[in-house]
């Protein structure tokens, strides 16, 4: 099966489930997980002070072909039109599909050293004992050592007269936070002996300049129209030169990436910090680039640091998160990073296309009308009828919805 599914948004939930089951070869147990609700006991072991569980809707982005493989991609968020836009963005790229590449799984752990008597001498002592430091760090993880991963190199720099020691660690298919922090704390005592200084912070950095993903797509120029292609390119240039626009531009990218991370219970806060810090290196700007090829197609690309894991973490605690990973059929963290970058590119393209061609509100408010109808008290078939009437009358508001609900009930 491929991920180009005509009329998916018009199908019933049961029909969609059957397509997902067949596409991802899901078992009966997998299908039951779609209706699984985490109990408060499990939730209470995940975070502190639990009193209830938040329900977030989860939908499927269709039309994605990445590195010649078809994907259905679970996304979880509260905002209407995002999944529809993402799927539409992928449809424009389908003739050639997305290409993506991740550089690897290298992360930085930082040890902050203060009151170092002679920082330059200390730096040389650290480098002279580099192999011992790395060997000590690698005793903290047999798993990484067996994979020929783990601590690989050391980098030193100075910040406000403090000596900062960075250990570069290959975390393989893990997100990496726990093992990195464990390694840093273990070697910090030896580092203090070498330097005569005191270790303060020993913590992983969420800016992953050694763990970057590239994605590329050719969006069909004939489907878009020449004027829209040019407008999208201009819009991207606008983001390069205006930080107010660049912030919203990159927020559009994260609309898609965060939704996939939430569906799989990965740390979207870390990814937000990572992405925006990376966008700030050299002055804040857009994470995407657009140009036109000789045939009039729109060429889009994204370069973004992504640090996600496919082993450990909350993903293994939640049945629905595990199901989301299985639907995508992810084999390793690099593949997961590739998917996220392509989703971010598709989401950004879709937003720019809407802004350049018709304005962002047309499609968004049409889908938002259903939420307003529900908030006003509409139930069952009344929801679609009231939403359609508000769209037809171009009056999508809570007041209008409330009046319509009252009228429907009186009738």
Short mmCIF file of C-alpha atoms in Angstrom, two decimals:
data_model
loop_
_atom_site.label_atom_id
_atom_site.label_comp_id
_atom_site.label_asym_id
_atom_site.label_seq_id
_atom_site.Cartn_x
_atom_site.Cartn_y
_atom_site.Cartn_z
CA UNK A 1 0.00 0.00 0.00
CA UNK A 2 1.07 3.58 -0.49
CA UNK A 3 0.19 6.58 1.66
CA UNK A 4 -1.75 8.41 -1.05
CA UNK A 5 -5.28 7.72 0.20
CA UNK A 6 -8.02 9.61 -1.62
CA UNK A 7 -10.84 10.92 0.56
CA UNK A 8 -9.23 9.81 3.83
CA UNK A 9 -10.64 12.86 5.62
CA UNK A 10 -14.18 11.94 4.53
CA UNK A 11 -14.02 8.40 5.89
CA UNK A 12 -15.43 7.23 9.18
CA UNK A 13 -13.01 6.60 12.03
CA UNK A 14 -13.57 2.86 11.64
CA UNK A 15 -12.71 3.02 7.93
CA UNK A 16 -9.52 4.95 8.71
CA UNK A 17 -8.55 2.41 11.35
CA UNK A 18 -8.96 -0.43 8.89
CA UNK A 19 -6.67 1.30 6.38
CA UNK A 20 -4.05 1.96 9.08
CA UNK A 21 -4.30 -1.67 10.22
CA UNK A 22 -3.67 -2.97 6.72
CA UNK A 23 -0.96 -0.40 5.90
CA UNK A 24 1.07 -1.06 9.07
CA UNK A 25 0.18 -4.75 9.49
CA UNK A 26 -1.25 -4.17 12.97
CA UNK A 27 -2.29 -6.99 15.26
CA UNK A 28 -5.52 -7.32 17.21
CA UNK A 29 -3.63 -6.12 20.30
CA UNK A 30 -2.41 -3.07 18.36
CA UNK A 31 -5.95 -2.22 17.33
CA UNK A 32 -7.12 -2.51 20.93
CA UNK A 33 -4.39 -0.03 21.93
CA UNK A 34 -6.18 2.65 19.87
CA UNK A 35 -8.85 2.75 22.58
CA UNK A 36 -6.50 2.19 25.50
CA UNK A 37 -6.61 4.83 28.21
CA UNK A 38 -3.63 5.12 30.54
CA UNK A 39 -4.68 4.59 34.15
CA UNK A 40 -3.82 7.14 36.80
CA UNK A 41 -1.54 4.66 38.56
CA UNK A 42 0.72 4.40 35.50
CA UNK A 43 0.55 8.17 35.00
CA UNK A 44 1.48 8.70 38.63
CA UNK A 45 4.69 6.76 38.10
CA UNK A 46 5.60 8.91 35.09
CA UNK A 47 5.27 12.39 36.62
CA UNK A 48 4.57 13.94 40.01
CA UNK A 49 1.33 15.05 41.68
CA UNK A 50 -0.95 13.36 39.13
CA UNK A 51 -4.66 14.04 39.47
CA UNK A 52 -6.02 13.22 35.99
CA UNK A 53 -4.99 12.45 32.40
CA UNK A 54 -5.23 14.86 29.46
CA UNK A 55 -6.82 13.56 26.26
CA UNK A 56 -5.29 14.83 23.02
CA UNK A 57 -6.68 13.84 19.62
CA UNK A 58 -4.38 11.87 17.33
CA UNK A 59 -4.73 11.97 13.54
CA UNK A 60 -2.83 10.63 10.55
CA UNK A 61 -0.85 12.63 7.98
CA UNK A 62 -1.06 10.91 4.60
CA UNK A 63 0.77 11.14 1.26
CA UNK A 64 4.33 10.89 2.61
CA UNK A 65 7.02 9.11 0.61
CA UNK A 66 10.44 9.53 2.21
CA UNK A 67 13.60 7.97 0.75
CA UNK A 68 11.39 5.80 -1.48
CA UNK A 69 9.35 4.44 1.43
CA UNK A 70 5.68 5.13 2.15
CA UNK A 71 4.61 6.45 5.56
CA UNK A 72 1.44 7.16 7.46
CA UNK A 73 2.45 9.57 10.23
CA UNK A 74 0.56 9.96 13.54
CA UNK A 75 0.24 13.53 14.79
CA UNK A 76 -1.28 14.73 18.06
CA UNK A 77 -2.32 18.33 18.72
CA UNK A 78 -5.35 20.49 19.48
CA UNK A 79 -5.23 22.82 16.46
CA UNK A 80 -7.45 22.17 13.43
CA UNK A 81 -6.09 22.31 9.86
CA UNK A 82 -2.51 21.33 10.76
CA UNK A 83 -2.78 17.65 9.79
CA UNK A 84 -4.80 18.51 6.69
CA UNK A 85 -2.18 21.07 5.64
CA UNK A 86 0.71 18.69 6.31
CA UNK A 87 -0.91 15.95 4.21
CA UNK A 88 -1.57 18.45 1.44
CA UNK A 89 2.03 19.62 1.55
CA UNK A 90 3.21 16.04 1.15
CA UNK A 91 0.84 15.61 -1.81
CA UNK A 92 2.57 18.41 -3.70
CA UNK A 93 5.90 16.63 -3.16
CA UNK A 94 4.65 13.14 -4.06
CA UNK A 95 5.81 12.99 -7.72
CA UNK A 96 9.40 12.78 -6.49
CA UNK A 97 8.93 12.23 -2.76
CA UNK A 98 11.11 13.56 0.04
CA UNK A 99 14.81 12.86 0.44
CA UNK A 100 16.33 13.02 3.91
CA UNK A 101 19.61 12.29 5.66
CA UNK A 102 20.65 12.41 9.31
CA UNK A 103 24.29 12.91 10.23
CA UNK A 104 24.28 10.54 13.19
CA UNK A 105 23.58 10.39 16.91
CA UNK A 106 26.30 12.54 18.45
CA UNK A 107 25.45 14.70 21.46
CA UNK A 108 27.39 17.06 23.73
CA UNK A 109 27.73 16.80 27.47
CA UNK A 110 29.16 19.84 29.29
CA UNK A 111 31.22 20.07 32.48
CA UNK A 112 31.56 23.62 33.82
CA UNK A 113 34.83 24.14 35.71
CA UNK A 114 35.43 27.23 37.86
CA UNK A 115 38.28 28.41 40.12
CA UNK A 116 40.78 26.71 37.82
CA UNK A 117 44.24 28.03 38.87
CA UNK A 118 45.75 27.92 35.37
CA UNK A 119 43.11 27.28 32.64
CA UNK A 120 45.60 26.91 29.77
CA UNK A 121 47.68 24.38 31.72
CA UNK A 122 44.48 22.58 32.76
CA UNK A 123 43.32 22.32 29.14
CA UNK A 124 46.58 20.59 28.17
CA UNK A 125 46.29 18.19 31.13
CA UNK A 126 42.77 17.26 30.03
CA UNK A 127 43.88 16.61 26.45
CA UNK A 128 46.90 14.57 27.60
CA UNK A 129 44.50 12.34 29.55
CA UNK A 130 41.72 12.35 26.95
CA UNK A 131 41.74 8.59 26.33
CA UNK A 132 41.49 7.81 30.02
CA UNK A 133 38.57 10.24 30.43
CA UNK A 134 36.71 8.69 27.49
CA UNK A 135 37.41 5.17 28.77
CA UNK A 136 36.09 6.09 32.22
CA UNK A 137 32.93 7.59 30.70
CA UNK A 138 32.30 4.48 28.60
CA UNK A 139 32.32 2.22 31.67
CA UNK A 140 28.90 3.71 32.47
CA UNK A 141 27.16 2.01 29.51
CA UNK A 142 27.86 -1.54 28.39
CA UNK A 143 25.11 -1.18 25.79
CA UNK A 144 26.78 1.74 24.00
CA UNK A 145 30.21 0.14 24.27
CA UNK A 146 28.92 -3.07 22.71
CA UNK A 147 27.53 -1.00 19.84
CA UNK A 148 30.90 0.73 19.35
CA UNK A 149 29.14 3.94 20.40
CA UNK A 150 29.60 6.01 23.57
CA UNK A 151 32.06 8.80 24.41
CA UNK A 152 34.18 9.58 21.35
CA UNK A 153 36.01 12.91 21.71
CA UNK A 154 36.62 15.97 23.87
CA UNK A 155 36.25 19.66 23.08
CA UNK A 156 37.40 22.52 25.32
CA UNK A 157 36.46 26.20 25.30
CA UNK A 158 36.31 29.14 27.69
CA UNK A 159 33.28 31.10 28.90
CA UNK A 160 33.78 34.10 31.21
CA UNK A 161 37.11 32.77 32.53
CA UNK A 162 35.60 29.36 33.18
CA UNK A 163 36.89 26.21 31.50
CA UNK A 164 34.12 24.28 29.72
CA UNK A 165 34.81 20.64 28.90
CA UNK A 166 32.54 19.07 26.27
CA UNK A 167 32.44 15.32 25.79
CA UNK A 168 31.02 14.26 22.42
CA UNK A 169 29.00 11.06 22.84
CA UNK A 170 27.42 8.74 20.27
CA UNK A 171 24.13 7.76 21.92
CA UNK A 172 23.02 5.40 19.09
CA UNK A 173 19.21 5.07 19.09
CA UNK A 174 18.64 6.75 22.45
CA UNK A 175 17.68 10.37 23.02
CA UNK A 176 20.72 10.34 25.30
CA UNK A 177 20.02 12.59 28.28
CA UNK A 178 20.30 10.04 31.08
CA UNK A 179 23.45 8.25 29.95
CA UNK A 180 25.23 11.51 29.07
CA UNK A 181 24.53 13.02 32.48
CA UNK A 182 25.63 9.80 34.19
CA UNK A 183 28.94 9.82 32.28
CA UNK A 184 29.62 13.47 33.10
CA UNK A 185 29.00 13.04 36.81
CA UNK A 186 31.24 9.96 36.89
CA UNK A 187 34.31 11.61 35.29
CA UNK A 188 33.94 15.03 36.93
CA UNK A 189 35.90 14.06 40.05
CA UNK A 190 38.89 13.00 37.96
CA UNK A 191 38.63 16.22 35.94
CA UNK A 192 38.78 18.23 39.17
CA UNK A 193 41.97 16.37 40.16
CA UNK A 194 43.58 17.09 36.79
CA UNK A 195 42.71 20.79 36.69
CA UNK A 196 42.64 21.85 40.33
CA UNK A 197 39.26 23.42 39.61
CA UNK A 198 35.75 22.73 40.80
CA UNK A 199 32.99 21.15 38.70
CA UNK A 200 29.69 23.00 38.79
CA UNK A 201 27.13 22.00 36.13
CA UNK A 202 27.48 18.56 34.52
CA UNK A 203 24.69 18.35 31.98
CA UNK A 204 23.79 17.40 28.44
CA UNK A 205 23.28 20.24 25.95
CA UNK A 206 20.00 20.30 24.03
CA UNK A 207 21.70 22.12 21.15
CA UNK A 208 22.77 19.21 18.96
CA UNK A 209 25.03 20.70 16.30
CA UNK A 210 26.53 17.24 15.67
CA UNK A 211 23.10 15.64 15.23
CA UNK A 212 21.55 17.39 12.23
CA UNK A 213 18.98 16.24 9.66
CA UNK A 214 18.67 17.45 6.07
CA UNK A 215 15.49 17.07 4.02
CA UNK A 216 14.67 18.01 0.42
CA UNK A 217 11.55 18.06 -1.73
CA UNK A 218 10.52 19.19 -5.20
CA UNK A 219 7.02 20.68 -5.05
CA UNK A 220 5.20 20.47 -8.36
CA UNK A 221 5.27 23.89 -10.03
CA UNK A 222 2.34 23.09 -12.34
CA UNK A 223 0.13 22.19 -9.38
CA UNK A 224 1.19 25.36 -7.55
CA UNK A 225 1.22 27.85 -10.41
CA UNK A 226 4.16 30.10 -11.28
CA UNK A 227 2.93 33.08 -9.25
CA UNK A 228 2.52 31.01 -6.08
CA UNK A 229 6.03 29.56 -6.50
CA UNK A 230 7.48 33.07 -6.69
CA UNK A 231 5.41 34.26 -3.73
CA UNK A 232 6.64 31.38 -1.53
CA UNK A 233 10.26 32.20 -2.38
CA UNK A 234 9.60 35.86 -1.50
CA UNK A 235 7.97 34.82 1.76
CA UNK A 236 11.04 32.82 2.74
CA UNK A 237 13.26 35.81 1.95
CA UNK A 238 10.98 37.92 4.15
CA UNK A 239 11.68 35.52 7.04
CA UNK A 240 15.44 35.86 6.46
CA UNK A 241 15.26 39.60 7.01
CA UNK A 242 12.57 40.01 9.66
CA UNK A 243 12.79 38.27 13.03
CA UNK A 244 9.07 38.70 13.70
CA UNK A 245 8.25 36.80 10.54
CA UNK A 246 11.07 34.26 11.07
CA UNK A 247 9.64 33.32 14.47
CA UNK A 248 6.22 32.54 13.01
CA UNK A 249 7.82 30.84 10.01
CA UNK A 250 9.70 28.43 12.29
CA UNK A 251 6.66 27.97 14.51
CA UNK A 252 4.93 26.55 11.45
CA UNK A 253 7.72 23.99 11.08
CA UNK A 254 7.33 22.99 14.72
CA UNK A 255 3.55 22.63 14.34
CA UNK A 256 4.26 19.43 12.46
CA UNK A 257 7.35 18.19 14.31
CA UNK A 258 5.89 18.74 17.79
CA UNK A 259 2.68 16.93 16.85
CA UNK A 260 4.61 13.79 15.85
CA UNK A 261 6.76 14.00 18.98
CA UNK A 262 3.65 14.32 21.13
CA UNK A 263 2.02 11.31 19.44
CA UNK A 264 5.12 9.25 20.26
CA UNK A 265 5.67 10.79 23.73
CA UNK A 266 9.06 12.24 22.85
CA UNK A 267 10.43 15.43 24.40
CA UNK A 268 9.06 18.21 22.20
CA UNK A 269 10.29 20.91 24.62
CA UNK A 270 13.88 19.83 24.02
CA UNK A 271 13.30 19.90 20.28
CA UNK A 272 11.77 23.38 20.44
CA UNK A 273 14.83 24.69 22.30
CA UNK A 274 17.16 22.85 19.92
CA UNK A 275 15.50 24.18 16.77
CA UNK A 276 15.24 27.81 17.84
CA UNK A 277 18.78 27.93 19.26
CA UNK A 278 20.09 26.52 15.97
CA UNK A 279 18.06 29.09 14.03
CA UNK A 280 19.75 31.79 16.15
CA UNK A 281 23.33 30.86 15.29
CA UNK A 282 24.50 33.84 13.25
CA UNK A 283 21.25 35.74 13.79
CA UNK A 284 17.74 34.30 14.02
CA UNK A 285 16.36 33.15 10.68
CA UNK A 286 14.24 30.49 8.93
CA UNK A 287 15.24 26.83 9.07
CA UNK A 288 14.00 26.25 5.51
CA UNK A 289 15.20 27.39 2.11
CA UNK A 290 13.25 27.69 -1.17
CA UNK A 291 14.27 28.23 -4.77
CA UNK A 292 12.91 27.55 -8.27
CA UNK A 293 14.42 25.02 -10.68
CA UNK A 294 14.70 25.36 -14.48
CA UNK A 295 11.31 23.66 -14.96
CA UNK A 296 9.49 26.03 -12.63
CA UNK A 297 9.20 23.59 -9.71
CA UNK A 298 9.66 24.82 -6.17
CA UNK A 299 12.68 23.28 -4.45
CA UNK A 300 12.36 23.22 -0.67
CA UNK A 301 14.90 22.11 1.90
CA UNK A 302 15.36 22.13 5.64
CA UNK A 303 18.43 21.75 7.83
CA UNK A 304 17.50 21.17 11.44
CA UNK A 305 19.11 19.56 14.51
CA UNK A 306 16.97 16.69 15.81
CA UNK A 307 17.64 14.52 18.85
CA UNK A 308 15.10 11.72 19.32
CA UNK A 309 15.24 8.17 20.58
CA UNK A 310 13.60 4.92 19.58
CA UNK A 311 14.66 3.04 22.73
CA UNK A 312 13.81 3.81 26.34
CA UNK A 313 11.89 6.80 27.63
CA UNK A 314 8.16 7.40 27.92
CA UNK A 315 7.55 5.94 24.45
CA UNK A 316 7.83 2.48 26.03
CA UNK A 317 5.43 3.41 28.85
CA UNK A 318 2.44 4.37 26.72
CA UNK A 319 0.68 1.79 24.55
CA UNK A 320 -0.54 4.53 22.21
CA UNK A 321 2.97 5.95 21.80
CA UNK A 322 4.31 2.49 20.96
CA UNK A 323 1.46 2.08 18.49
CA UNK A 324 2.36 5.38 16.81
CA UNK A 325 5.92 4.17 16.34
CA UNK A 326 4.68 0.88 14.91
CA UNK A 327 2.34 2.63 12.45
CA UNK A 328 5.37 4.47 11.07
CA UNK A 329 7.45 1.28 11.12
CA UNK A 330 10.51 3.13 12.46
CA UNK A 331 13.69 1.06 12.67
CA UNK A 332 16.15 3.51 14.25
CA UNK A 333 16.60 7.08 15.46
CA UNK A 334 18.03 8.33 12.15
CA UNK A 335 14.91 7.20 10.30
CA UNK A 336 12.75 8.89 12.92
CA UNK A 337 14.74 12.12 12.50
CA UNK A 338 14.27 11.91 8.72
CA UNK A 339 10.51 11.64 9.15
CA UNK A 340 10.39 14.62 11.52
CA UNK A 341 12.41 16.85 9.20
CA UNK A 342 10.18 15.98 6.24
CA UNK A 343 7.04 16.66 8.28
CA UNK A 344 8.49 20.04 9.28
CA UNK A 345 9.28 20.89 5.66
CA UNK A 346 5.84 19.80 4.43
CA UNK A 347 4.13 21.76 7.21
CA UNK A 348 6.12 24.91 6.46
CA UNK A 349 5.51 24.63 2.72
CA UNK A 350 1.77 24.18 3.27
CA UNK A 351 1.60 27.28 5.47
CA UNK A 352 3.55 29.39 2.97
CA UNK A 353 1.40 28.14 0.08
CA UNK A 354 -1.77 29.07 1.93
CA UNK A 355 -0.40 32.48 2.89
CA UNK A 356 0.85 33.21 -0.62
CA UNK A 357 -2.16 31.88 -2.51
CA UNK A 358 -5.34 32.47 -0.52
CA UNK A 359 -4.56 33.61 3.02
CA UNK A 360 -4.13 31.35 6.02
CA UNK A 361 -7.62 31.76 7.47
CA UNK A 362 -9.75 30.30 4.66
CA UNK A 363 -9.01 26.64 5.31
CA UNK A 364 -8.19 27.06 8.98
CA UNK A 365 -11.48 28.72 9.94
CA UNK A 366 -13.51 26.21 7.93
CA UNK A 367 -12.09 23.41 10.05
CA UNK A 368 -12.17 25.52 13.22
CA UNK A 369 -15.92 26.02 12.76
CA UNK A 370 -16.54 22.50 14.08
CA UNK A 371 -14.69 23.31 17.31
CA UNK A 372 -16.72 26.46 17.76
CA UNK A 373 -19.96 24.53 17.19
CA UNK A 374 -18.98 21.99 19.85
CA UNK A 375 -18.00 24.75 22.30
CA UNK A 376 -21.45 26.30 21.77
CA UNK A 377 -23.11 23.02 22.75
CA UNK A 378 -23.70 21.28 19.41
CA UNK A 379 -23.72 17.47 19.45
CA UNK A 380 -24.06 14.67 16.88
CA UNK A 381 -25.19 15.66 13.38
CA UNK A 382 -25.84 19.19 14.60
CA UNK A 383 -22.04 19.87 14.65
CA UNK A 384 -21.54 19.53 10.90
CA UNK A 385 -24.76 21.35 10.05
CA UNK A 386 -23.92 24.37 12.21
CA UNK A 387 -20.30 24.43 11.02
CA UNK A 388 -21.43 24.34 7.38
CA UNK A 389 -23.96 27.12 7.98
CA UNK A 390 -21.38 29.36 9.64
CA UNK A 391 -18.95 28.82 6.76
CA UNK A 392 -21.69 29.50 4.20
CA UNK A 393 -22.69 32.72 5.96
CA UNK A 394 -19.03 33.67 6.54
CA UNK A 395 -19.84 34.23 10.19
CA UNK A 396 -17.70 31.78 12.17
CA UNK A 397 -18.10 32.91 15.76
CA UNK A 398 -19.17 31.57 19.13
CA UNK A 399 -22.14 33.96 19.22
CA UNK A 400 -23.41 32.77 15.84
CA UNK A 401 -22.92 29.13 16.83
CA UNK A 402 -24.81 29.62 20.11
CA UNK A 403 -27.79 31.15 18.28
CA UNK A 404 -27.80 28.30 15.76
CA UNK A 405 -27.70 25.67 18.49
CA UNK A 406 -30.70 27.28 20.17
CA UNK A 407 -32.58 27.40 16.85
CA UNK A 408 -31.83 23.76 16.05
CA UNK A 409 -33.03 22.65 19.47
CA UNK A 410 -36.21 24.72 19.24
CA UNK A 411 -36.97 23.11 15.89
#
